[in-house]
């Protein structure tokens, strides 16, 4: 075995050991054993809410333990191959070692990426708001294109999605929409989508067939449920407005003031929910959404770097900070302004193939 291959194996093994330590593997394994013991008790499901929380926690822990254990086992197998190779002077095992190294390298990269989502909120479900910006009807259409893109991405990951609020465009598309996305590390994966998005194309709404530029803003916040560490006096800090829900939903939804709009007076943050038939349920959901946004704002105050990527911190149009450009004319590409990642398959990206951009952002954020 040549020295270069030997050094590569040594470096890979060291990275696996470091990752195991950084992930607190032993503590997670102990916690998993504790939860499994609790689940074996006959009264485990008596408290359904607590039981579901523990099941979710175990699923997230196993999402780290299983791939880490595969790396540990693979590292041990690699060590055994290296020992045999040292005795085999003709280098007959070198190809097998390289194959093993490549497999371990891919698994290690994937787990390191997952480990980058270490903040408590990263494991949460997410709220995503998409808002049309400058560009008129094209911008409203672009907002709907982004909605479809994220729905397709969520579908591919088996994430559940629910539209909490939707406002249609005057001629086409949508002015804004709020999604509730449920899945392990939904916020961790999608947090980098926050910011202004720009589309350049031949407008289907321009009879002269001219090229148009339009903008839409995406905002992603974590869903902490009832556990957000934000104190709000709902009577004095927030203005509540009710209005008639629009869209499909039956006579009750459309003919009563069941929709809720909450405005946080100090910050000016506004959230609204109209998907439930009950005003009470819409109010409860809107409060969770407001707490999520306020939490995110507090985090950004503490982290100046995060503030720069907020869509609501800059103008949604020309002169605003754009995180990603989707160009369909005259060239065809998608380019992320932060990571410099460029893909020449814009239609596939807009069809939900976002993983390269999401992964690139997570790696970029680690370096930052």
Tab-separated table of C-alpha atoms in Angstrom:
chain	number	residue	atom	x	y	z
A	1	UNK	CA	0.000	0.000	0.000
A	2	UNK	CA	1.486	3.339	-1.055
A	3	UNK	CA	2.078	6.163	1.406
A	4	UNK	CA	-0.580	8.443	-0.096
A	5	UNK	CA	-3.304	5.842	0.390
A	6	UNK	CA	-2.039	5.084	3.890
A	7	UNK	CA	-2.168	8.777	4.844
A	8	UNK	CA	-5.683	9.106	3.392
A	9	UNK	CA	-6.863	6.161	5.484
A	10	UNK	CA	-5.281	7.618	8.609
A	11	UNK	CA	-6.883	11.027	8.037
A	12	UNK	CA	-10.311	9.471	7.407
A	13	UNK	CA	-10.131	7.385	10.572
A	14	UNK	CA	-9.158	10.443	12.612
A	15	UNK	CA	-12.117	12.417	11.234
A	16	UNK	CA	-14.489	9.597	12.174
A	17	UNK	CA	-13.150	9.578	15.744
A	18	UNK	CA	-13.484	13.364	16.000
A	19	UNK	CA	-17.044	13.265	14.678
A	20	UNK	CA	-18.016	10.564	17.156
A	21	UNK	CA	-16.758	12.745	20.002
A	22	UNK	CA	-18.406	15.911	18.687
A	23	UNK	CA	-21.753	14.121	18.366
A	24	UNK	CA	-21.639	12.922	22.001
A	25	UNK	CA	-22.208	9.418	20.664
A	26	UNK	CA	-21.995	7.670	24.028
A	27	UNK	CA	-24.462	10.079	25.661
A	28	UNK	CA	-26.909	9.691	22.780
A	29	UNK	CA	-26.627	5.903	22.964
A	30	UNK	CA	-27.379	6.039	26.697
A	31	UNK	CA	-30.382	8.301	26.074
A	32	UNK	CA	-31.686	5.950	23.375
A	33	UNK	CA	-31.431	3.029	25.787
A	34	UNK	CA	-33.307	5.078	28.404
A	35	UNK	CA	-36.149	5.866	26.000
A	36	UNK	CA	-36.343	2.267	24.793
A	37	UNK	CA	-36.656	1.129	28.414
A	38	UNK	CA	-39.467	3.637	28.972
A	39	UNK	CA	-41.257	2.458	25.830
A	40	UNK	CA	-41.183	-1.103	27.142
A	41	UNK	CA	-43.284	-0.098	30.166
A	42	UNK	CA	-46.989	-1.044	29.966
A	43	UNK	CA	-48.135	2.494	30.876
A	44	UNK	CA	-45.948	4.249	28.270
A	45	UNK	CA	-48.879	5.281	26.058
A	46	UNK	CA	-51.083	6.479	28.920
A	47	UNK	CA	-49.765	10.003	28.299
A	48	UNK	CA	-50.067	10.235	24.514
A	49	UNK	CA	-48.442	13.669	24.158
A	50	UNK	CA	-45.375	12.747	26.200
A	51	UNK	CA	-45.100	9.380	24.464
A	52	UNK	CA	-45.139	10.987	21.025
A	53	UNK	CA	-42.428	13.453	22.083
A	54	UNK	CA	-40.202	10.601	23.280
A	55	UNK	CA	-40.806	8.604	20.101
A	56	UNK	CA	-39.829	11.646	18.049
A	57	UNK	CA	-36.724	12.197	20.182
A	58	UNK	CA	-35.696	8.570	19.738
A	59	UNK	CA	-36.196	8.798	15.987
A	60	UNK	CA	-33.921	11.861	15.822
A	61	UNK	CA	-31.284	10.231	18.049
A	62	UNK	CA	-31.299	7.063	15.950
A	63	UNK	CA	-30.934	9.257	12.872
A	64	UNK	CA	-27.473	10.093	14.249
A	65	UNK	CA	-26.570	6.830	15.998
A	66	UNK	CA	-27.222	4.502	13.068
A	67	UNK	CA	-25.016	6.257	10.472
A	68	UNK	CA	-22.356	6.877	13.133
A	69	UNK	CA	-22.308	3.191	14.018
A	70	UNK	CA	-21.973	2.364	10.310
A	71	UNK	CA	-18.930	4.650	10.178
A	72	UNK	CA	-17.423	3.056	13.274
A	73	UNK	CA	-17.936	-0.455	11.860
A	74	UNK	CA	-16.595	0.650	8.482
A	75	UNK	CA	-13.532	2.163	10.130
A	76	UNK	CA	-12.834	-1.110	11.917
A	77	UNK	CA	-13.212	-3.046	8.662
A	78	UNK	CA	-10.827	-0.597	6.997
A	79	UNK	CA	-8.303	-1.156	9.781
A	80	UNK	CA	-8.491	-4.909	9.232
A	81	UNK	CA	-7.960	-4.455	5.481
A	82	UNK	CA	-4.946	-2.248	6.106
A	83	UNK	CA	-3.386	-4.893	8.368
A	84	UNK	CA	-3.851	-7.509	5.646
A	85	UNK	CA	-2.462	-5.111	3.035
A	86	UNK	CA	0.694	-4.577	5.093
A	87	UNK	CA	1.346	-8.303	4.795
A	88	UNK	CA	0.501	-8.358	1.080
A	89	UNK	CA	3.507	-6.819	-0.671
A	90	UNK	CA	2.017	-6.955	-4.205
A	91	UNK	CA	-0.704	-4.391	-3.358
A	92	UNK	CA	-3.557	-6.749	-4.241
A	93	UNK	CA	-5.868	-5.168	-1.660
A	94	UNK	CA	-5.301	-1.559	-2.644
A	95	UNK	CA	-8.366	-1.378	-4.904
A	96	UNK	CA	-10.605	-2.812	-2.205
A	97	UNK	CA	-9.187	-0.324	0.303
A	98	UNK	CA	-9.847	2.584	-2.071
A	99	UNK	CA	-13.441	1.417	-2.583
A	100	UNK	CA	-13.936	1.172	1.177
A	101	UNK	CA	-12.411	4.617	1.699
A	102	UNK	CA	-14.675	6.180	-0.949
A	103	UNK	CA	-17.773	4.633	0.664
A	104	UNK	CA	-16.765	5.809	4.124
A	105	UNK	CA	-15.917	9.265	2.772
A	106	UNK	CA	-19.428	9.676	1.324
A	107	UNK	CA	-21.062	8.529	4.572
A	108	UNK	CA	-18.789	10.770	6.639
A	109	UNK	CA	-19.571	13.828	4.499
A	110	UNK	CA	-23.295	13.175	4.837
A	111	UNK	CA	-23.134	12.773	8.616
A	112	UNK	CA	-20.916	15.833	9.055
A	113	UNK	CA	-23.540	17.790	7.133
A	114	UNK	CA	-26.263	16.475	9.416
A	115	UNK	CA	-24.125	17.313	12.440
A	116	UNK	CA	-23.966	20.930	11.278
A	117	UNK	CA	-27.621	21.248	12.301
A	118	UNK	CA	-26.790	21.265	15.990
A	119	UNK	CA	-28.887	24.232	17.172
A	120	UNK	CA	-32.011	23.220	19.134
A	121	UNK	CA	-34.310	24.830	16.581
A	122	UNK	CA	-32.754	22.905	13.677
A	123	UNK	CA	-34.623	19.729	14.666
A	124	UNK	CA	-37.981	21.534	14.627
A	125	UNK	CA	-40.763	21.625	12.084
A	126	UNK	CA	-40.843	24.876	10.108
A	127	UNK	CA	-43.092	27.675	8.961
A	128	UNK	CA	-42.312	29.035	5.512
A	129	UNK	CA	-43.741	32.260	4.121
A	130	UNK	CA	-43.385	33.132	0.431
A	131	UNK	CA	-44.191	36.712	-0.580
A	132	UNK	CA	-44.289	38.182	-4.075
A	133	UNK	CA	-42.135	41.279	-4.469
A	134	UNK	CA	-41.427	43.610	-7.381
A	135	UNK	CA	-42.489	42.399	-10.782
A	136	UNK	CA	-46.281	42.620	-10.783
A	137	UNK	CA	-48.054	39.558	-12.141
A	138	UNK	CA	-44.716	37.916	-12.928
A	139	UNK	CA	-43.723	38.189	-9.264
A	140	UNK	CA	-47.022	36.647	-8.145
A	141	UNK	CA	-46.468	33.809	-10.620
A	142	UNK	CA	-42.880	33.405	-9.412
A	143	UNK	CA	-44.114	33.119	-5.812
A	144	UNK	CA	-46.382	30.268	-6.893
A	145	UNK	CA	-43.504	28.633	-8.779
A	146	UNK	CA	-41.419	28.733	-5.568
A	147	UNK	CA	-44.349	27.285	-3.615
A	148	UNK	CA	-44.528	24.360	-6.021
A	149	UNK	CA	-40.735	23.922	-5.835
A	150	UNK	CA	-40.777	23.618	-2.051
A	151	UNK	CA	-43.845	21.366	-2.058
A	152	UNK	CA	-42.117	19.005	-4.488
A	153	UNK	CA	-38.948	19.008	-2.368
A	154	UNK	CA	-40.978	18.217	0.765
A	155	UNK	CA	-42.845	15.458	-1.060
A	156	UNK	CA	-39.564	13.817	-2.059
A	157	UNK	CA	-38.477	13.829	1.595
A	158	UNK	CA	-41.844	12.579	2.874
A	159	UNK	CA	-42.348	15.807	4.815
A	160	UNK	CA	-45.954	16.726	5.559
A	161	UNK	CA	-47.083	20.169	4.400
A	162	UNK	CA	-50.126	22.272	5.191
A	163	UNK	CA	-51.063	25.665	3.784
A	164	UNK	CA	-51.904	27.920	6.735
A	165	UNK	CA	-52.733	31.064	4.762
A	166	UNK	CA	-52.831	31.948	1.078
A	167	UNK	CA	-53.570	35.184	-0.757
A	168	UNK	CA	-54.150	34.913	-4.497
A	169	UNK	CA	-52.641	37.279	-7.059
A	170	UNK	CA	-54.917	39.630	-8.949
A	171	UNK	CA	-54.339	38.011	-12.353
A	172	UNK	CA	-52.269	34.912	-11.634
A	173	UNK	CA	-50.090	33.325	-8.962
A	174	UNK	CA	-50.115	34.297	-5.299
A	175	UNK	CA	-49.275	37.437	-3.347
A	176	UNK	CA	-48.220	35.431	-0.271
A	177	UNK	CA	-48.586	32.007	1.271
A	178	UNK	CA	-47.596	30.409	4.577
A	179	UNK	CA	-46.717	26.719	4.786
A	180	UNK	CA	-46.383	24.512	7.856
A	181	UNK	CA	-43.727	21.900	7.084
A	182	UNK	CA	-43.490	18.865	9.367
A	183	UNK	CA	-40.486	16.587	9.313
A	184	UNK	CA	-37.282	15.840	11.209
A	185	UNK	CA	-34.888	18.794	10.868
A	186	UNK	CA	-37.265	20.614	8.535
A	187	UNK	CA	-36.046	23.988	9.810
A	188	UNK	CA	-32.404	22.896	9.778
A	189	UNK	CA	-32.585	21.967	6.108
A	190	UNK	CA	-34.685	24.931	4.974
A	191	UNK	CA	-33.284	27.809	7.049
A	192	UNK	CA	-30.891	28.761	4.260
A	193	UNK	CA	-33.827	29.439	1.929
A	194	UNK	CA	-34.617	32.634	3.822
A	195	UNK	CA	-34.008	35.692	1.668
A	196	UNK	CA	-34.852	37.280	-1.672
A	197	UNK	CA	-35.127	35.103	-4.778
A	198	UNK	CA	-34.877	36.530	-8.328
A	199	UNK	CA	-36.297	35.155	-11.572
A	200	UNK	CA	-35.272	36.271	-15.079
A	201	UNK	CA	-37.345	34.944	-17.998
A	202	UNK	CA	-39.462	35.792	-21.030
A	203	UNK	CA	-42.706	36.821	-19.370
A	204	UNK	CA	-45.730	34.674	-20.281
A	205	UNK	CA	-47.836	37.716	-19.376
A	206	UNK	CA	-46.134	40.087	-21.827
A	207	UNK	CA	-47.740	40.007	-25.282
A	208	UNK	CA	-44.539	41.494	-26.726
A	209	UNK	CA	-42.491	38.538	-25.419
A	210	UNK	CA	-40.012	40.681	-23.519
A	211	UNK	CA	-37.666	39.526	-20.781
A	212	UNK	CA	-38.796	40.366	-17.244
A	213	UNK	CA	-37.137	40.261	-13.833
A	214	UNK	CA	-39.277	39.478	-10.805
A	215	UNK	CA	-38.654	38.902	-7.115
A	216	UNK	CA	-40.101	36.912	-4.240
A	217	UNK	CA	-39.043	36.649	-0.597
A	218	UNK	CA	-38.897	33.462	1.441
A	219	UNK	CA	-38.891	33.460	5.240
A	220	UNK	CA	-38.393	30.273	7.277
A	221	UNK	CA	-38.922	30.086	11.034
A	222	UNK	CA	-38.823	27.137	13.464
A	223	UNK	CA	-41.978	25.682	14.987
A	224	UNK	CA	-41.295	25.220	18.692
A	225	UNK	CA	-44.875	24.259	19.448
A	226	UNK	CA	-45.640	25.564	22.900
A	227	UNK	CA	-41.992	25.617	23.975
A	228	UNK	CA	-40.724	28.855	22.415
A	229	UNK	CA	-38.816	30.845	25.029
A	230	UNK	CA	-40.530	34.121	24.171
A	231	UNK	CA	-42.785	36.010	26.540
A	232	UNK	CA	-45.717	37.838	24.972
A	233	UNK	CA	-48.594	39.618	26.670
A	234	UNK	CA	-51.351	38.747	24.233
A	235	UNK	CA	-53.634	41.476	25.584
A	236	UNK	CA	-51.243	44.444	25.433
A	237	UNK	CA	-48.444	43.441	23.034
A	238	UNK	CA	-50.512	42.093	20.162
A	239	UNK	CA	-53.400	43.410	18.079
A	240	UNK	CA	-55.810	40.765	16.863
A	241	UNK	CA	-57.985	41.203	13.771
A	242	UNK	CA	-60.539	38.771	12.426
A	243	UNK	CA	-61.602	38.506	8.814
A	244	UNK	CA	-63.471	36.218	6.488
A	245	UNK	CA	-61.400	33.329	5.188
A	246	UNK	CA	-61.054	33.009	1.441
A	247	UNK	CA	-60.697	30.070	-0.881
A	248	UNK	CA	-62.172	26.605	-0.606
A	249	UNK	CA	-63.333	25.341	2.728
A	250	UNK	CA	-67.094	25.137	2.827
A	251	UNK	CA	-69.806	27.524	3.880
A	252	UNK	CA	-68.636	27.943	7.475
A	253	UNK	CA	-65.087	28.969	6.585
A	254	UNK	CA	-66.113	31.400	3.891
A	255	UNK	CA	-69.083	33.050	5.591
A	256	UNK	CA	-67.788	33.708	9.096
A	257	UNK	CA	-64.885	35.744	10.453
A	258	UNK	CA	-62.876	32.635	11.334
A	259	UNK	CA	-59.488	33.841	10.024
A	260	UNK	CA	-57.062	35.500	12.449
A	261	UNK	CA	-54.421	38.162	11.880
A	262	UNK	CA	-51.991	38.993	14.703
A	263	UNK	CA	-49.766	42.080	14.738
A	264	UNK	CA	-46.951	42.374	17.253
A	265	UNK	CA	-47.060	46.078	18.041
A	266	UNK	CA	-43.427	46.621	19.009
A	267	UNK	CA	-41.802	44.789	16.100
A	268	UNK	CA	-44.531	45.162	13.495
A	269	UNK	CA	-44.433	41.414	12.752
A	270	UNK	CA	-47.704	40.192	11.239
A	271	UNK	CA	-48.937	36.605	10.962
A	272	UNK	CA	-52.276	35.235	9.872
A	273	UNK	CA	-54.024	31.879	9.693
A	274	UNK	CA	-57.243	30.880	7.960
A	275	UNK	CA	-56.949	27.168	7.237
A	276	UNK	CA	-59.005	25.964	10.227
A	277	UNK	CA	-62.796	26.189	10.414
A	278	UNK	CA	-62.607	27.310	14.027
A	279	UNK	CA	-61.527	30.830	14.969
A	280	UNK	CA	-60.134	29.361	18.194
A	281	UNK	CA	-57.876	26.933	16.288
A	282	UNK	CA	-56.737	29.643	13.886
A	283	UNK	CA	-55.860	31.873	16.855
A	284	UNK	CA	-53.827	29.112	18.532
A	285	UNK	CA	-51.923	28.398	15.317
A	286	UNK	CA	-51.303	32.088	14.598
A	287	UNK	CA	-49.873	32.534	18.091
A	288	UNK	CA	-47.411	29.692	17.498
A	289	UNK	CA	-46.398	31.283	14.203
A	290	UNK	CA	-45.895	34.672	15.861
A	291	UNK	CA	-43.774	33.176	18.641
A	292	UNK	CA	-41.646	31.443	16.006
A	293	UNK	CA	-41.020	34.710	14.150
A	294	UNK	CA	-40.230	36.631	17.342
A	295	UNK	CA	-37.799	33.918	18.415
A	296	UNK	CA	-36.063	34.123	15.056
A	297	UNK	CA	-35.752	37.886	15.339
A	298	UNK	CA	-34.163	37.538	18.783
A	299	UNK	CA	-31.684	35.016	17.411
A	300	UNK	CA	-30.744	37.382	14.625
A	301	UNK	CA	-30.137	40.196	17.046
A	302	UNK	CA	-27.593	37.965	18.769
A	303	UNK	CA	-26.020	36.805	15.530
A	304	UNK	CA	-25.194	39.673	13.205
A	305	UNK	CA	-24.244	37.308	10.401
A	306	UNK	CA	-27.694	35.739	10.405
A	307	UNK	CA	-29.378	39.125	10.141
A	308	UNK	CA	-27.880	39.696	6.686
A	309	UNK	CA	-29.737	36.749	5.190
A	310	UNK	CA	-33.221	37.774	6.357
A	311	UNK	CA	-35.623	38.499	3.565
A	312	UNK	CA	-37.560	41.025	5.663
A	313	UNK	CA	-34.381	42.998	6.362
A	314	UNK	CA	-34.073	44.218	2.801
A	315	UNK	CA	-36.172	45.389	-0.093
A	316	UNK	CA	-37.853	42.618	-2.094
A	317	UNK	CA	-36.755	43.843	-5.488
A	318	UNK	CA	-34.054	45.805	-7.288
A	319	UNK	CA	-31.439	46.997	-4.841
A	320	UNK	CA	-32.296	44.319	-2.255
A	321	UNK	CA	-29.967	41.515	-1.256
A	322	UNK	CA	-30.728	38.443	-3.401
A	323	UNK	CA	-29.656	35.004	-2.209
A	324	UNK	CA	-30.459	33.055	-5.373
A	325	UNK	CA	-31.000	33.815	-9.048
A	326	UNK	CA	-33.059	31.661	-11.397
A	327	UNK	CA	-32.205	32.656	-14.968
A	328	UNK	CA	-34.211	31.141	-17.831
A	329	UNK	CA	-33.346	33.693	-20.534
A	330	UNK	CA	-30.989	34.235	-22.323
A	331	UNK	CA	-28.895	31.648	-20.466
A	332	UNK	CA	-30.303	28.908	-18.280
A	333	UNK	CA	-28.890	28.482	-14.781
A	334	UNK	CA	-29.524	28.832	-11.064
A	335	UNK	CA	-26.843	30.492	-8.937
A	336	UNK	CA	-26.656	30.993	-5.183
A	337	UNK	CA	-25.148	34.373	-4.341
A	338	UNK	CA	-23.705	33.189	-1.011
A	339	UNK	CA	-22.085	29.875	-1.868
A	340	UNK	CA	-21.450	30.658	-5.566
A	341	UNK	CA	-22.946	27.260	-6.447
A	342	UNK	CA	-24.211	27.311	-10.037
A	343	UNK	CA	-26.399	24.682	-11.679
A	344	UNK	CA	-27.310	24.567	-15.357
A	345	UNK	CA	-30.616	22.737	-14.801
A	346	UNK	CA	-33.000	25.495	-13.649
A	347	UNK	CA	-36.168	23.618	-14.568
A	348	UNK	CA	-35.125	20.599	-12.488
A	349	UNK	CA	-34.289	22.901	-9.559
A	350	UNK	CA	-37.675	24.597	-9.854
A	351	UNK	CA	-39.180	21.106	-9.885
A	352	UNK	CA	-37.816	20.472	-6.400
A	353	UNK	CA	-34.223	19.318	-6.899
A	354	UNK	CA	-32.905	21.612	-4.175
A	355	UNK	CA	-30.584	19.286	-2.272
A	356	UNK	CA	-27.321	20.537	-3.858
A	357	UNK	CA	-28.188	24.131	-2.895
A	358	UNK	CA	-29.345	23.182	0.605
A	359	UNK	CA	-26.233	21.099	1.261
A	360	UNK	CA	-23.974	23.761	-0.194
A	361	UNK	CA	-25.487	26.391	2.103
A	362	UNK	CA	-25.071	24.181	5.188
A	363	UNK	CA	-21.394	23.592	4.386
A	364	UNK	CA	-20.918	27.307	3.668
A	365	UNK	CA	-22.535	28.202	6.993
A	366	UNK	CA	-20.151	25.847	8.820
A	367	UNK	CA	-17.182	27.675	7.346
A	368	UNK	CA	-18.744	31.026	8.293
